[in-house]
Coordinates of C-alpha atoms in Angstrom, one line a residue:
S25 CA -21.1 14.3 7.5
M26 CA -21.7 10.1 7.9
T27 CA -22.3 9.4 11.1
G28 CA -22.9 5.6 12.9
I29 CA -25.0 4.0 15.3
I30 CA -25.2 4.6 19.2
A31 CA -26.4 1.9 21.6
L32 CA -26.8 2.1 24.9
Q33 CA -27.5 -1.3 27.3
G34 CA -28.4 -0.8 30.4
G35 CA -25.8 -4.1 31.5
G36 CA -25.7 -7.5 30.6
A37 CA -22.8 -6.8 28.6
F38 CA -21.9 -9.9 26.3
S39 CA -24.9 -11.8 28.1
L40 CA -27.8 -10.4 27.5
H41 CA -27.9 -8.5 24.0
D42 CA -27.0 -11.4 21.6
Q43 CA -29.2 -10.9 19.3
L44 CA -29.3 -7.1 19.4
D45 CA -25.7 -7.4 18.7
A46 CA -25.5 -9.3 15.8
R47 CA -28.2 -7.0 14.3
L48 CA -26.1 -3.9 14.8
L49 CA -23.0 -5.4 14.0
E50 CA -24.8 -6.9 10.7
E51 CA -26.0 -3.2 10.1
V52 CA -22.4 -1.2 9.9
R53 CA -20.7 -4.8 8.6
A54 CA -18.7 -5.0 11.3
K55 CA -15.7 -7.8 10.6
R56 CA -13.7 -6.4 13.7
V57 CA -14.7 -5.2 17.5
V58 CA -12.8 -3.5 19.6
V59 CA -13.2 -3.7 23.2
L60 CA -12.4 -1.8 25.8
P61 CA -12.7 -2.5 29.7
T62 CA -11.5 1.0 30.6
A63 CA -14.7 1.6 33.3
D64 CA -13.5 -1.5 34.8
A65 CA -10.1 -1.1 36.0
F66 CA -10.4 -1.3 39.8
E67 CA -12.5 -4.8 39.2
K68 CA -11.2 -7.8 37.8
P69 CA -11.2 -7.2 34.1
E70 CA -10.3 -10.4 33.2
I71 CA -13.8 -11.6 34.0
L72 CA -15.3 -9.5 30.8
V73 CA -12.0 -10.4 28.7
S74 CA -12.9 -13.7 28.4
A75 CA -16.7 -13.3 28.3
A76 CA -15.9 -10.9 25.4
K77 CA -14.2 -13.8 23.9
S78 CA -17.0 -16.3 24.2
W79 CA -19.5 -13.7 23.2
A80 CA -17.4 -13.2 19.9
Q81 CA -17.4 -17.2 19.2
R82 CA -20.7 -17.0 19.5
L83 CA -21.6 -14.4 17.0
G84 CA -18.5 -15.4 14.9
I85 CA -16.6 -12.3 14.8
E86 CA -13.1 -10.7 15.4
V87 CA -12.8 -9.4 18.9
E88 CA -9.6 -7.2 20.0
V89 CA -9.8 -6.7 24.1
L90 CA -7.6 -3.2 24.3
M91 CA -6.3 -2.8 28.2
V92 CA -6.7 1.1 28.1
M93 CA -6.9 1.6 32.1
R94 CA -5.3 4.6 32.8
R95 CA -5.2 7.9 31.5
T96 CA -1.7 7.2 29.7
D97 CA -2.7 4.3 27.6
A98 CA -5.6 6.6 26.6
M99 CA -2.7 8.7 25.4
E100 CA -1.0 6.3 23.5
Q101 CA -1.6 6.6 19.6
S102 CA -0.8 3.1 18.6
A103 CA -3.9 2.2 20.9
A104 CA -5.7 4.8 19.1
D105 CA -5.0 3.8 15.8
V106 CA -6.4 -0.1 16.6
V107 CA -9.2 1.8 17.5
R108 CA -9.8 3.8 14.7
K109 CA -9.4 0.5 12.3
A110 CA -12.3 -1.2 14.1
Q111 CA -16.1 -0.8 12.5
A112 CA -17.5 -1.3 16.3
V113 CA -16.4 -0.2 19.3
W114 CA -17.6 -1.8 22.9
F115 CA -17.2 -0.3 26.4
V116 CA -17.9 -1.8 29.3
G117 CA -17.2 -2.0 33.0
D118 CA -18.8 -0.6 35.9
N119 CA -17.6 3.0 37.0
P120 CA -18.6 5.6 34.9
I121 CA -16.3 8.2 36.7
H122 CA -13.4 6.9 35.7
L123 CA -14.0 6.0 32.0
R124 CA -14.7 9.8 31.7
S125 CA -11.4 10.9 33.2
V126 CA -9.2 8.4 31.6
M127 CA -10.8 9.0 28.1
K128 CA -11.7 12.7 27.9
G129 CA -10.1 14.4 25.1
T130 CA -7.4 12.1 24.6
P131 CA -6.3 10.3 21.3
V132 CA -8.1 6.9 21.8
W133 CA -11.2 9.0 22.4
S134 CA -10.9 10.8 19.4
A135 CA -10.6 7.6 17.5
V136 CA -13.9 6.4 19.2
E137 CA -15.2 9.6 17.7
S138 CA -13.9 8.9 14.0
V139 CA -15.3 5.3 14.1
F140 CA -18.5 6.5 14.4
Q141 CA -18.3 9.7 12.1
A142 CA -17.4 7.1 9.5
G143 CA -20.1 5.1 10.1
G144 CA -19.7 2.5 12.5
L145 CA -21.1 1.5 15.8
V146 CA -20.7 2.3 19.6
V147 CA -22.0 0.5 22.1
G148 CA -21.9 1.6 26.2
A149 CA -23.4 -1.5 27.8
G150 CA -23.9 -0.8 31.6
A151 CA -21.9 2.1 33.6
P152 CA -20.5 3.2 29.9
A153 CA -23.8 4.0 28.9
S154 CA -24.1 6.7 31.4
A155 CA -21.0 7.9 30.4
L156 CA -20.8 8.2 26.8
C157 CA -24.1 11.1 27.0
D158 CA -22.9 14.0 28.5
P159 CA -24.4 14.7 31.1
M160 CA -23.7 11.8 32.8
I161 CA -25.0 10.5 36.4
D162 CA -22.3 10.5 38.6
P163 CA -23.3 6.8 40.7
R164 CA -22.3 8.1 43.7
G165 CA -25.0 10.7 44.5
G166 CA -27.1 11.1 41.3
A167 CA -26.2 14.5 40.8
L168 CA -25.3 15.5 36.9
A169 CA -21.2 15.7 36.0
L170 CA -19.6 15.9 32.6
G171 CA -19.8 13.0 30.3
L172 CA -18.4 12.6 27.2
G173 CA -20.7 13.5 25.1
L174 CA -21.2 11.3 22.2
L175 CA -24.6 11.7 22.9
S176 CA -25.8 14.9 24.7
G177 CA -28.9 16.5 25.8
I178 CA -29.8 13.3 27.9
A179 CA -29.0 11.4 31.1
V180 CA -28.8 7.4 31.0
V181 CA -29.1 5.8 34.6
A182 CA -28.0 2.0 33.3
Q183 CA -28.7 -0.9 35.6
A184 CA -32.2 0.3 36.4
E185 CA -33.4 -2.5 38.3
L186 CA -30.8 -2.0 40.7
V187 CA -31.6 1.5 41.8
S188 CA -32.8 2.4 45.1
P189 CA -36.2 4.3 45.3
D190 CA -34.1 6.8 47.4
R191 CA -31.8 7.2 44.6
H192 CA -34.6 7.1 42.1
T193 CA -36.5 10.4 43.5
R194 CA -33.1 12.4 43.8
T195 CA -32.0 11.5 40.7
K196 CA -34.7 12.7 39.0
K197 CA -35.3 15.7 41.1
L198 CA -31.6 16.7 39.7
A199 CA -32.1 16.5 36.6
N200 CA -32.4 19.4 34.0
V201 CA -32.4 17.2 31.0
P202 CA -34.6 14.2 29.5
L203 CA -33.8 11.3 31.7
V204 CA -33.9 7.7 31.0
F205 CA -34.0 4.6 33.4
L206 CA -32.6 1.3 31.5
P207 CA -33.0 -1.7 32.9
S208 CA -30.1 -4.4 32.3
S209 CA -31.8 -6.2 29.6
S210 CA -32.9 -2.9 27.7
A211 CA -31.0 -0.4 24.9
L212 CA -31.7 2.4 23.5
I213 CA -30.2 2.9 19.8
R214 CA -29.6 6.1 18.2
R215 CA -28.9 6.9 14.3
G216 CA -28.8 10.1 13.1
H217 CA -32.0 11.7 14.5
E218 CA -33.8 8.4 15.2
W219 CA -34.3 6.7 18.6
E220 CA -34.8 2.8 18.7
E221 CA -36.1 1.2 21.9
V222 CA -35.5 -2.3 22.7
G223 CA -37.1 -3.6 25.6
S224 CA -38.4 -1.2 28.4
N225 CA -37.8 2.3 30.5
E226 CA -38.6 4.7 32.1
K227 CA -38.6 8.1 30.6
V228 CA -38.8 11.7 32.3
G229 CA -38.6 14.0 29.4
Q230 CA -38.6 13.8 25.6
L231 CA -35.5 11.9 23.9
P232 CA -33.5 14.6 22.3
T233 CA -34.2 14.6 18.4

């Protein structure tokens, strides 16, 4: 079966990764991108929405921001249909626990998986980079929790430059899978069994093949 590309960006959604974004979008020949600011439900998603729009203008692509903010939204078949028609899906926001609890086992999440299985691109920028993996890092204490599992057997600490020495040590101690500390300006990209690393990161253990 054909699978697409998963890109985990440490942070800097719609700001730090234009070159990489353009290259990945071209690679999957994406005409339409769906942005899911789900992880930002408690913050100010409108900031991300306007960032997404100016990013789309700079890159010359069509973007649709889908306000799937609660689990009831993710259960909507109409939202799932919009996602399924995209060639690329972007997850942004800063609450990975909320993202997971809204998405897991919903029609919208199934649609994301089918975009990926059809050779499309799925991007997690910032906290969603952690949530797309299983296990994910619970930002409240650094422990491992159940993630969405688009990638499994690896845990990612997003915005690694902001992690305190205490949390850094604790996360390393608690991790029973390979762990990547990913700074905002860095990315990890998975195609089939191949990894591409953009920028620097700190790994504990080997990336799974």
